[in-house]
Amino acid sequence: MLLVDGHITHRQDDFIIKCHENHIVPFEFPSHLTHVLQPLNVGVFRPWKHYHKQAIHHALRSLNIEYTISSFFRDLNTIHKQTFRFHTIKNSFKNSGMFPVSYKNAIKKMRYYNNKMTIVSGREPHGGDNHEVHGLGDSSQAIAAEDTVSDLSHCPSTYFESQARIQEWVD
């Protein structure tokens, strides 16, 4: 199984044929949810950014006036070793709900981001003092997501069962 975003190149015939020739099933994340469901976004990129920022600060404290591309390549191996650890990658899949498959983890993450982004008080981007709704949807969608969790009689145990259940949820 290969987890992909909705980029057009992942739907082209040559890509799909190559996947099937190699017994790979491409599985597309639902639109606008990769930041919630994609394991790298959930658990790997944040530590990567943290360790990269540490390397930049260390270079500046060491009186390197600027952090150049050569500085980045000098620090790349250390950043990579600090970030790509077994437990980090394993927990990324678990926390995203990808493996083991967990609708509850995925919906919990979606609720977190929805609550974080739903109501922004103050001025709208174009001026004015109205409240603006952002994020994954309005409160009726959040309520629908809550109902989805309680309606799950059992968690899927196979890839195809997961794909069918996610498709039901997306529709």
XYZ file of N, CA, C and O in Angstrom:
684
model
N 0.845 -1.163 0.000
C 0.000 0.000 0.000
C 0.901 1.240 0.000
O 1.892 1.307 0.714
N 0.536 2.221 -0.822
C 1.256 3.483 -0.902
C 0.267 4.599 -0.610
O -0.752 4.731 -1.296
N 0.541 5.394 0.422
C -0.323 6.503 0.791
C 0.094 7.728 -0.005
O 1.256 8.126 0.028
N -0.853 8.329 -0.738
C -0.550 9.476 -1.592
C -1.551 10.592 -1.339
O -2.660 10.358 -0.858
N -1.146 11.815 -1.688
C -2.082 12.930 -1.618
C -2.847 13.007 -2.934
O -2.695 12.153 -3.798
N -3.660 14.015 -3.096
C -4.516 14.101 -4.270
C -3.878 14.772 -5.472
O -4.590 15.227 -6.369
N -2.563 14.837 -5.531
C -1.894 15.475 -6.666
C -2.230 14.745 -7.956
O -2.352 13.527 -7.978
N -2.360 15.481 -9.032
C -2.782 14.937 -10.315
C -1.839 13.838 -10.829
O -2.269 12.906 -11.501
N -0.559 13.913 -10.485
C 0.392 12.899 -10.958
C 0.093 11.520 -10.372
O 0.482 10.510 -10.958
N -0.589 11.472 -9.240
C -0.922 10.187 -8.627
C -2.143 9.531 -9.278
O -2.519 8.420 -8.913
N -2.756 10.230 -10.214
C -3.923 9.680 -10.919
C -3.612 9.362 -12.374
O -4.498 8.916 -13.112
N -2.391 9.591 -12.796
C -2.035 9.354 -14.188
C -1.868 7.859 -14.438
O -1.441 7.102 -13.565
N -2.212 7.468 -15.664
C -2.226 6.050 -16.024
C -0.880 5.364 -15.803
O -0.836 4.261 -15.269
N 0.211 6.005 -16.208
C 1.512 5.347 -16.070
C 1.874 5.094 -14.607
O 2.466 4.067 -14.271
N 1.490 5.999 -13.707
C 1.741 5.804 -12.275
C 0.919 4.630 -11.740
O 1.445 3.751 -11.049
N -0.348 4.596 -12.095
C -1.234 3.529 -11.613
C -0.805 2.174 -12.165
O -0.769 1.176 -11.440
N -0.450 2.134 -13.432
C 0.011 0.874 -14.044
C 1.284 0.388 -13.358
O 1.407 -0.796 -13.028
N 2.229 1.292 -13.117
C 3.485 0.925 -12.445
C 3.203 0.383 -11.042
O 3.828 -0.595 -10.614
N 2.272 0.996 -10.341
C 1.900 0.507 -9.004
C 1.360 -0.918 -9.086
O 1.783 -1.801 -8.330
N 0.427 -1.156 -10.000
C -0.177 -2.489 -10.108
C 0.824 -3.537 -10.585
O 0.767 -4.686 -10.143
N 1.744 -3.152 -11.452
C 2.786 -4.091 -11.889
C 3.651 -4.548 -10.721
O 4.148 -5.667 -10.703
N 3.811 -3.678 -9.734
C 4.652 -3.980 -8.578
C 3.829 -4.356 -7.340
O 4.346 -4.304 -6.222
N 2.563 -4.681 -7.555
C 1.660 -5.108 -6.480
C 1.550 -4.054 -5.382
O 1.526 -4.377 -4.195
N 1.481 -2.799 -5.789
C 1.318 -1.678 -4.870
C -0.082 -1.110 -5.071
O -0.484 -0.833 -6.198
N -0.796 -0.938 -3.985
C -2.127 -0.351 -4.052
C -2.016 1.105 -3.598
O -1.736 1.374 -2.431
N -2.209 2.062 -4.530
C -2.160 3.468 -4.116
C -3.427 3.819 -3.341
O -4.531 3.472 -3.745
N -3.258 4.470 -2.218
C -4.374 4.850 -1.360
C -4.322 6.357 -1.173
O -3.367 6.885 -0.621
N -5.347 7.049 -1.659
C -5.345 8.503 -1.642
C -5.987 9.033 -0.366
O -7.061 8.611 0.033
N -5.298 9.974 0.260
C -5.861 10.632 1.429
C -7.058 11.471 0.995
O -7.064 12.008 -0.108
N -8.061 11.638 1.871
C -9.168 12.538 1.534
C -8.647 13.965 1.330
O -7.678 14.380 1.970
N -9.294 14.675 0.455
C -8.897 16.035 0.120
C -8.850 16.938 1.353
O -9.720 16.880 2.205
N -7.822 17.763 1.441
C -7.616 18.760 2.491
C -7.441 18.171 3.889
O -7.648 18.863 4.881
N -7.075 16.912 3.991
C -6.876 16.293 5.301
C -5.492 15.673 5.463
O -5.246 14.987 6.447
N -4.590 15.908 4.530
C -3.275 15.287 4.648
C -2.537 15.783 5.886
O -1.789 15.036 6.499
N -2.766 17.027 6.292
C -2.092 17.553 7.482
C -2.559 16.849 8.750
O -1.884 16.872 9.765
N -3.700 16.190 8.679
C -4.252 15.471 9.831
C -3.914 13.989 9.774
O -3.619 13.379 10.790
N -3.945 13.408 8.578
C -3.832 11.963 8.443
C -2.470 11.466 7.990
O -2.129 10.321 8.224
N -1.695 12.293 7.332
C -0.429 11.821 6.782
C 0.609 11.657 7.894
O 0.911 12.609 8.611
N 1.149 10.445 8.058
C 2.072 10.185 9.158
C 3.266 11.133 9.224
O 3.662 11.555 10.308
N 3.833 11.507 8.093
C 4.974 12.425 8.124
C 4.572 13.789 8.665
O 5.299 14.396 9.448
N 3.409 14.278 8.243
C 2.949 15.572 8.740
C 2.627 15.513 10.224
O 2.848 16.467 10.951
N 2.059 14.401 10.680
C 1.622 14.275 12.069
C 2.794 14.161 13.027
O 2.794 14.776 14.090
N 3.823 13.390 12.682
C 4.824 13.114 13.690
C 6.277 13.250 13.316
O 7.137 13.142 14.188
N 6.608 13.515 12.058
C 8.014 13.561 11.673
C 8.458 14.981 11.322
O 9.532 15.410 11.735
N 7.642 15.720 10.600
C 8.078 17.047 10.167
C 8.238 18.021 11.335
O 9.091 18.896 11.295
N 7.428 17.892 12.371
C 7.567 18.787 13.520
C 8.934 18.599 14.196
O 9.631 19.577 14.432
N 9.338 17.347 14.517
C 10.680 17.196 15.076
C 11.777 17.646 14.106
O 12.788 18.225 14.523
N 11.579 17.399 12.799
C 12.565 17.849 11.806
C 12.748 19.362 11.901
O 13.864 19.864 11.958
N 11.629 20.096 11.938
C 11.703 21.559 12.031
C 12.383 21.981 13.330
O 13.162 22.932 13.351
N 12.074 21.269 14.410
C 12.673 21.590 15.707
C 14.192 21.444 15.663
O 14.922 22.353 16.063
N 14.676 20.306 15.180
C 16.117 20.065 15.143
C 16.823 20.950 14.117
O 17.970 21.350 14.311
N 16.143 21.283 13.044
C 16.722 22.205 12.061
C 16.871 23.585 12.680
O 17.914 24.246 12.528
N 15.845 24.024 13.397
C 15.912 25.322 14.067
C 17.028 25.332 15.115
O 17.751 26.318 15.248
N 17.195 24.215 15.829
C 18.292 24.107 16.796
C 19.649 24.266 16.107
O 20.543 24.933 16.636
N 19.801 23.634 14.950
C 21.065 23.728 14.212
C 21.332 25.167 13.778
O 22.479 25.646 13.865
N 20.300 25.865 13.335
C 20.461 27.264 12.929
C 20.876 28.110 14.130
O 21.826 28.902 14.050
N 20.177 27.929 15.261
C 20.510 28.707 16.458
C 21.933 28.398 16.946
O 22.652 29.304 17.376
N 22.322 27.143 16.876
C 23.683 26.765 17.280
C 24.722 27.446 16.379
O 25.740 27.966 16.859
N 24.441 27.463 15.086
C 25.370 28.108 14.148
C 25.467 29.606 14.445
O 26.573 30.171 14.446
N 24.345 30.237 14.726
C 24.362 31.677 15.012
C 25.064 31.973 16.334
O 25.782 32.970 16.452
N 24.861 31.109 17.339
C 25.554 31.287 18.620
C 27.066 31.082 18.468
O 27.854 31.619 19.248
N 27.433 30.284 17.472
C 28.860 30.038 17.204
C 29.459 31.121 16.316
O 30.550 30.955 15.767
N 28.698 32.191 16.145
C 29.124 33.372 15.391
C 29.247 33.140 13.890
O 29.978 33.860 13.204
N 28.539 32.137 13.372
C 28.389 32.038 11.916
C 27.372 33.102 11.526
O 26.236 33.061 11.976
N 27.772 34.063 10.740
C 26.927 35.216 10.436
C 25.674 34.821 9.665
O 24.616 35.374 9.876
N 25.803 33.870 8.774
C 24.630 33.436 8.014
C 24.593 31.915 7.930
O 25.608 31.244 8.015
N 23.385 31.412 7.776
C 23.174 29.967 7.659
C 22.921 29.686 6.182
O 21.846 29.976 5.653
N 23.893 29.138 5.516
C 23.831 28.943 4.066
C 23.447 27.500 3.733
O 23.287 26.668 4.617
N 23.354 27.217 2.458
C 23.044 25.866 2.009
C 24.144 24.896 2.423
O 23.875 23.749 2.782
N 25.392 25.366 2.424
C 26.484 24.489 2.869
C 26.375 24.214 4.370
O 26.704 23.118 4.827
N 25.889 25.191 5.135
C 25.652 24.964 6.568
C 24.567 23.921 6.758
O 24.671 23.049 7.632
N 23.526 24.015 5.943
C 22.437 23.041 6.023
C 22.949 21.632 5.741
O 22.656 20.699 6.485
N 23.729 21.483 4.663
C 24.251 20.154 4.331
C 25.226 19.642 5.394
O 25.302 18.454 5.648
N 25.938 20.540 6.033
C 26.819 20.146 7.132
C 25.998 19.544 8.289
O 26.392 18.571 8.902
N 24.829 20.146 8.577
C 23.989 19.718 9.703
C 22.974 18.641 9.338
O 22.325 18.078 10.227
N 22.826 18.354 8.056
C 21.774 17.453 7.598
C 21.848 16.070 8.240
O 20.830 15.534 8.678
N 23.006 15.484 8.328
C 23.152 14.149 8.888
C 22.697 14.112 10.353
O 21.990 13.204 10.775
N 23.075 15.118 11.125
C 22.677 15.186 12.535
C 21.170 15.362 12.664
O 20.518 14.681 13.470
N 20.602 16.262 11.878
C 19.151 16.496 11.905
C 18.425 15.208 11.539
O 17.438 14.827 12.182
N 18.915 14.525 10.526
C 18.302 13.275 10.071
C 18.338 12.223 11.171
O 17.333 11.559 11.455
N 19.485 12.046 11.819
C 19.604 11.039 12.881
C 18.709 11.355 14.071
O 18.146 10.455 14.689
N 18.565 12.641 14.409
C 17.727 13.023 15.533
C 16.244 12.850 15.221
O 15.460 12.562 16.113
N 15.869 13.018 13.970
C 14.459 12.990 13.586
C 13.967 11.587 13.261
O 12.952 11.140 13.797
N 14.640 10.890 12.361
C 14.147 9.618 11.847
C 14.569 8.457 12.737
O 15.423 7.658 12.386
N 13.918 8.373 13.872
C 14.135 7.279 14.811
C 12.967 6.319 14.707
O 11.864 6.701 14.317
N 13.211 5.081 15.072
C 12.182 4.047 14.962
C 10.904 4.454 15.688
O 9.807 4.389 15.135
N 11.037 4.894 16.936
C 9.842 5.218 17.717
C 9.107 6.438 17.159
O 7.886 6.510 17.228
N 9.830 7.385 16.580
C 9.189 8.565 15.993
C 8.322 8.168 14.806
O 7.168 8.590 14.692
N 8.862 7.343 13.946
C 8.127 6.923 12.751
C 6.944 6.037 13.136
O 5.831 6.216 12.646
N 7.171 5.091 14.036
C 6.096 4.200 14.485
C 4.963 5.007 15.121
O 3.781 4.786 14.815
N 5.295 5.948 15.989
C 4.265 6.764 16.634
C 3.560 7.685 15.647
O 2.392 8.025 15.846
N 4.236 8.075 14.572
C 3.588 8.907 13.546
C 2.436 8.166 12.893
O 1.356 8.728 12.696
N 2.665 6.904 12.570
C 1.590 6.111 11.971
C 0.470 5.864 12.978
O -0.706 5.926 12.641
N 0.825 5.619 14.221
C -0.182 5.370 15.253
C -1.011 6.631 15.528
O -2.237 6.577 15.564
N -0.340 7.768 15.707
C -1.040 9.010 16.029
C -1.901 9.528 14.890
O -2.878 10.234 15.123
N -1.533 9.202 13.663
C -2.343 9.634 12.524
C -3.548 8.722 12.305
O -4.457 9.069 11.566
N -3.541 7.551 12.940
C -4.635 6.604 12.768
C -4.462 5.704 11.557
O -5.364 4.958 11.202
N -3.275 5.751 10.930
C -3.042 4.938 9.739
C -2.744 3.484 10.070
O -3.206 2.578 9.395
N -1.917 3.253 11.104
C -1.617 1.875 11.493
C -1.243 1.833 12.964
O -0.329 2.551 13.370
N -1.900 1.033 13.754
C -3.084 0.283 13.365
C -4.221 1.240 13.032
O -4.283 2.336 13.574
N -5.079 0.824 12.109
C -6.157 1.673 11.629
C -7.032 2.085 12.808
O -7.495 1.247 13.574
N -7.214 3.396 12.956
C -8.007 3.912 14.058
C -8.762 5.147 13.609
O -8.189 6.221 13.466
N -10.049 4.972 13.377
C -10.874 6.119 13.024
C -10.896 7.110 14.177
O -10.931 8.315 13.982
N -10.851 6.599 15.395
C -10.920 7.480 16.558
C -9.727 8.428 16.601
O -9.891 9.615 16.879
N -8.525 7.941 16.339
C -7.350 8.814 16.319
C -7.454 9.852 15.219
O -7.133 11.023 15.424
N -7.884 9.430 14.032
C -7.998 10.350 12.907
C -9.038 11.425 13.201
O -8.787 12.621 12.992
N -10.189 11.037 13.713
C -11.244 12.012 13.994
C -10.848 12.908 15.161
O -11.141 14.099 15.162
N -10.143 12.357 16.127
C -9.639 13.168 17.247
C -8.713 14.264 16.720
O -8.818 15.427 17.123
N -7.811 13.909 15.804
C -6.919 14.893 15.202
C -7.705 15.931 14.402
O -7.418 17.131 14.466
N -8.689 15.481 13.642
C -9.492 16.398 12.838
C -10.241 17.369 13.748
O -10.340 18.553 13.452
N -10.789 16.864 14.860
C -11.475 17.743 15.809
C -10.501 18.764 16.391
O -10.843 19.924 16.560
N -9.287 18.311 16.711
C -8.281 19.218 17.266
C -8.024 20.365 16.295
O -8.045 21.533 16.675
N -7.762 20.045 15.026
C -7.488 21.086 14.047
C -8.727 21.916 13.758
O -8.638 23.113 13.533
N -9.894 21.292 13.757
C -11.125 22.022 13.525
C -11.365 23.016 14.651
O -11.686 24.169 14.406
N -11.189 22.583 15.898
C -11.375 23.486 17.032
C -10.325 24.583 17.037
O -10.596 25.709 17.415
N -9.124 24.256 16.619
C -8.037 25.213 16.592
C -8.286 26.296 15.550
O -7.919 27.446 15.743
N -8.956 25.936 14.453
C -9.099 26.857 13.333
C -10.528 27.336 13.092
O -10.738 28.183 12.233
N -11.514 26.826 13.808
C -12.900 27.082 13.447
C -13.297 28.548 13.567
O -13.665 29.180 12.603
N -13.229 29.106 14.759
C -13.696 30.476 14.932
C -12.513 31.374 15.250
O -11.798 31.157 16.208
N -12.331 32.355 14.410
C -11.261 33.315 14.604
C -11.926 34.639 14.945
O -12.671 35.184 14.137
N -11.702 35.120 16.148
C -12.316 36.380 16.565
C -11.542 37.559 16.014
O -10.351 37.462 15.748
N -12.225 38.676 15.897
C -11.547 39.886 15.449
C -11.891 40.218 14.022
O -12.956 39.878 13.532
N -10.944 40.900 13.379
C -11.200 41.370 12.023
C -11.075 40.257 11.002
O -10.272 39.352 11.150
N -11.873 40.372 9.952
C -11.749 39.472 8.814
C -10.511 39.867 8.028
O -10.012 40.983 8.163
N -10.032 38.970 7.175
C -8.846 39.329 6.387
C -9.032 40.578 5.544
O -8.104 41.290 5.281
N -10.268 40.865 5.120
C -10.518 42.024 4.262
C -11.056 43.189 5.075
O -11.634 44.107 4.532
N -10.901 43.179 6.390
C -11.406 44.245 7.243
C -12.746 43.862 7.826
O -13.339 42.849 7.487
N -13.237 44.645 8.758
C -14.511 44.363 9.396
C -14.286 43.667 10.725
O -13.196 43.263 11.063
N -15.360 43.568 11.495
C -15.265 42.967 12.826
C -16.125 41.728 12.962
O -16.584 41.395 14.044
N -16.381 41.033 11.887
C -17.218 39.836 11.948
C -16.391 38.631 12.350
O -15.179 38.622 12.222
N -17.088 37.597 12.813
C -16.418 36.326 13.077
C -16.371 35.554 11.784
O -17.326 35.523 11.032
N -15.251 34.925 11.532
C -15.083 34.183 10.294
C -14.867 32.716 10.612
O -14.182 32.376 11.562
N -15.466 31.869 9.809
C -15.328 30.431 10.026
C -14.234 29.912 9.108
O -14.233 30.164 7.919
N -13.263 29.206 9.695
C -12.147 28.601 8.967
C -12.106 27.134 9.296
O -12.781 26.667 10.194
N -11.240 26.409 8.610
C -10.952 25.040 9.018
C -11.645 24.012 8.171
O -11.936 24.215 7.007
N -11.984 22.896 8.796
C -12.495 21.751 8.067
C -13.986 21.801 7.829
O -14.523 20.980 7.134
N -14.672 22.705 8.430
C -16.100 22.769 8.194
C -16.803 23.431 9.344
O -16.199 23.864 10.316
N -18.132 23.531 9.218
C -18.895 24.166 10.281
C -19.197 23.176 11.398
O -18.799 22.032 11.372
N -19.929 23.651 12.404
C -20.171 22.804 13.573
C -21.032 21.595 13.240
O -20.921 20.566 13.889
N -21.888 21.679 12.213
C -22.697 20.507 11.856
C -21.821 19.377 11.350
O -22.087 18.209 11.595
N -20.711 19.716 10.663
C -19.781 18.679 10.221
C -19.038 18.082 11.398
O -18.760 16.903 11.431
N -18.698 18.918 12.401
C -18.030 18.402 13.592
C -18.955 17.459 14.349
O -18.537 16.415 14.835
N -20.248 17.811 14.424
C -21.215 16.935 15.084
C -21.353 15.639 14.302
O -21.397 14.555 14.870
N -21.377 15.748 12.958
C -21.466 14.536 12.131
C -20.259 13.645 12.366
O -20.367 12.433 12.413
N -19.089 14.247 12.528
C -17.885 13.463 12.794
C -17.991 12.752 14.136
O -17.583 11.611 14.274
N -18.574 13.425 15.150
C -18.765 12.776 16.445
C -19.688 11.582 16.306
O -19.451 10.528 16.883
N -20.772 11.741 15.542
C -21.710 10.646 15.354
C -21.052 9.480 14.646
O -21.356 8.330 14.920
N -20.112 9.775 13.718
C -19.425 8.721 12.983
C -18.647 7.815 13.925
O -18.652 6.607 13.762
N -18.007 8.382 14.926
C -17.224 7.582 15.865
C -18.117 6.614 16.616
O -17.816 5.438 16.750
N -19.253 7.089 17.106
C -20.122 6.210 17.887
C -20.829 5.188 17.012
O -21.257 4.156 17.507
N -20.968 5.464 15.693
C -21.651 4.527 14.812
C -20.761 3.369 14.375
O -21.240 2.417 13.778
N -19.477 3.449 14.622
C -18.574 2.384 14.198
C -18.744 1.183 15.116
O -18.394 1.223 16.288
N -19.287 0.122 14.575
C -19.499 -1.072 15.391
C -18.193 -1.810 15.626
O -17.996 -2.402 16.677
N -17.297 -1.793 14.661
C -15.982 -2.413 14.826
C -14.981 -1.724 13.903
O -15.362 -1.140 12.901
N -13.752 -1.786 14.269
C -12.706 -1.200 13.434
C -12.377 -2.161 12.305
O -12.352 -3.380 12.510
N -12.112 -1.653 11.109
C -11.765 -2.514 9.990
C -10.437 -3.227 10.248
O -9.552 -2.689 10.899
N -10.333 -4.424 9.724
C -9.123 -5.202 9.962
C -8.290 -5.407 8.699
O -7.183 -5.900 8.773
N -8.811 -5.026 7.537
C -8.063 -5.176 6.292
C -7.989 -3.837 5.569
O -8.774 -2.925 5.844
N -7.083 -3.776 4.630
C -6.936 -2.567 3.830
C -8.223 -2.245 3.076
O -8.696 -1.115 3.075
N -8.808 -3.255 2.430
C -9.997 -3.024 1.609
C -11.188 -2.608 2.462
O -11.966 -1.747 2.078
N -11.297 -3.191 3.649
C -12.363 -2.794 4.566
C -12.146 -1.345 5.012
O -13.098 -0.564 5.073
N -10.900 -0.971 5.272
C -10.580 0.404 5.656
C -10.920 1.373 4.539
O -11.504 2.430 4.763
N -10.546 0.988 3.312
C -10.810 1.854 2.175
C -12.313 2.064 1.991
O -12.759 3.179 1.756
N -13.091 1.009 2.122
C -14.541 1.114 1.980
C -15.127 2.003 3.074
O -15.984 2.854 2.798
N -14.673 1.826 4.319
C -15.201 2.621 5.429
C -14.812 4.090 5.301
O -15.614 4.975 5.586
N -13.576 4.359 4.861
C -13.159 5.752 4.666
C -13.964 6.397 3.548
O -14.382 7.536 3.652
N -14.220 5.646 2.475
C -15.016 6.180 1.374
C -16.431 6.529 1.844
O -16.966 7.560 1.486
N -17.014 5.664 2.691
C -18.336 5.962 3.253
C -18.272 7.252 4.062
O -19.148 8.084 3.994
N -17.209 7.390 4.849
C -17.055 8.545 5.718
C -16.864 9.827 4.911
O -17.398 10.866 5.250
N -16.074 9.749 3.824
C -15.815 10.918 2.990
C -17.089 11.347 2.269
O -17.377 12.540 2.157
N -17.847 10.363 1.771
C -19.093 10.702 1.052
C -20.091 11.262 2.028
O -20.740 12.183 1.913
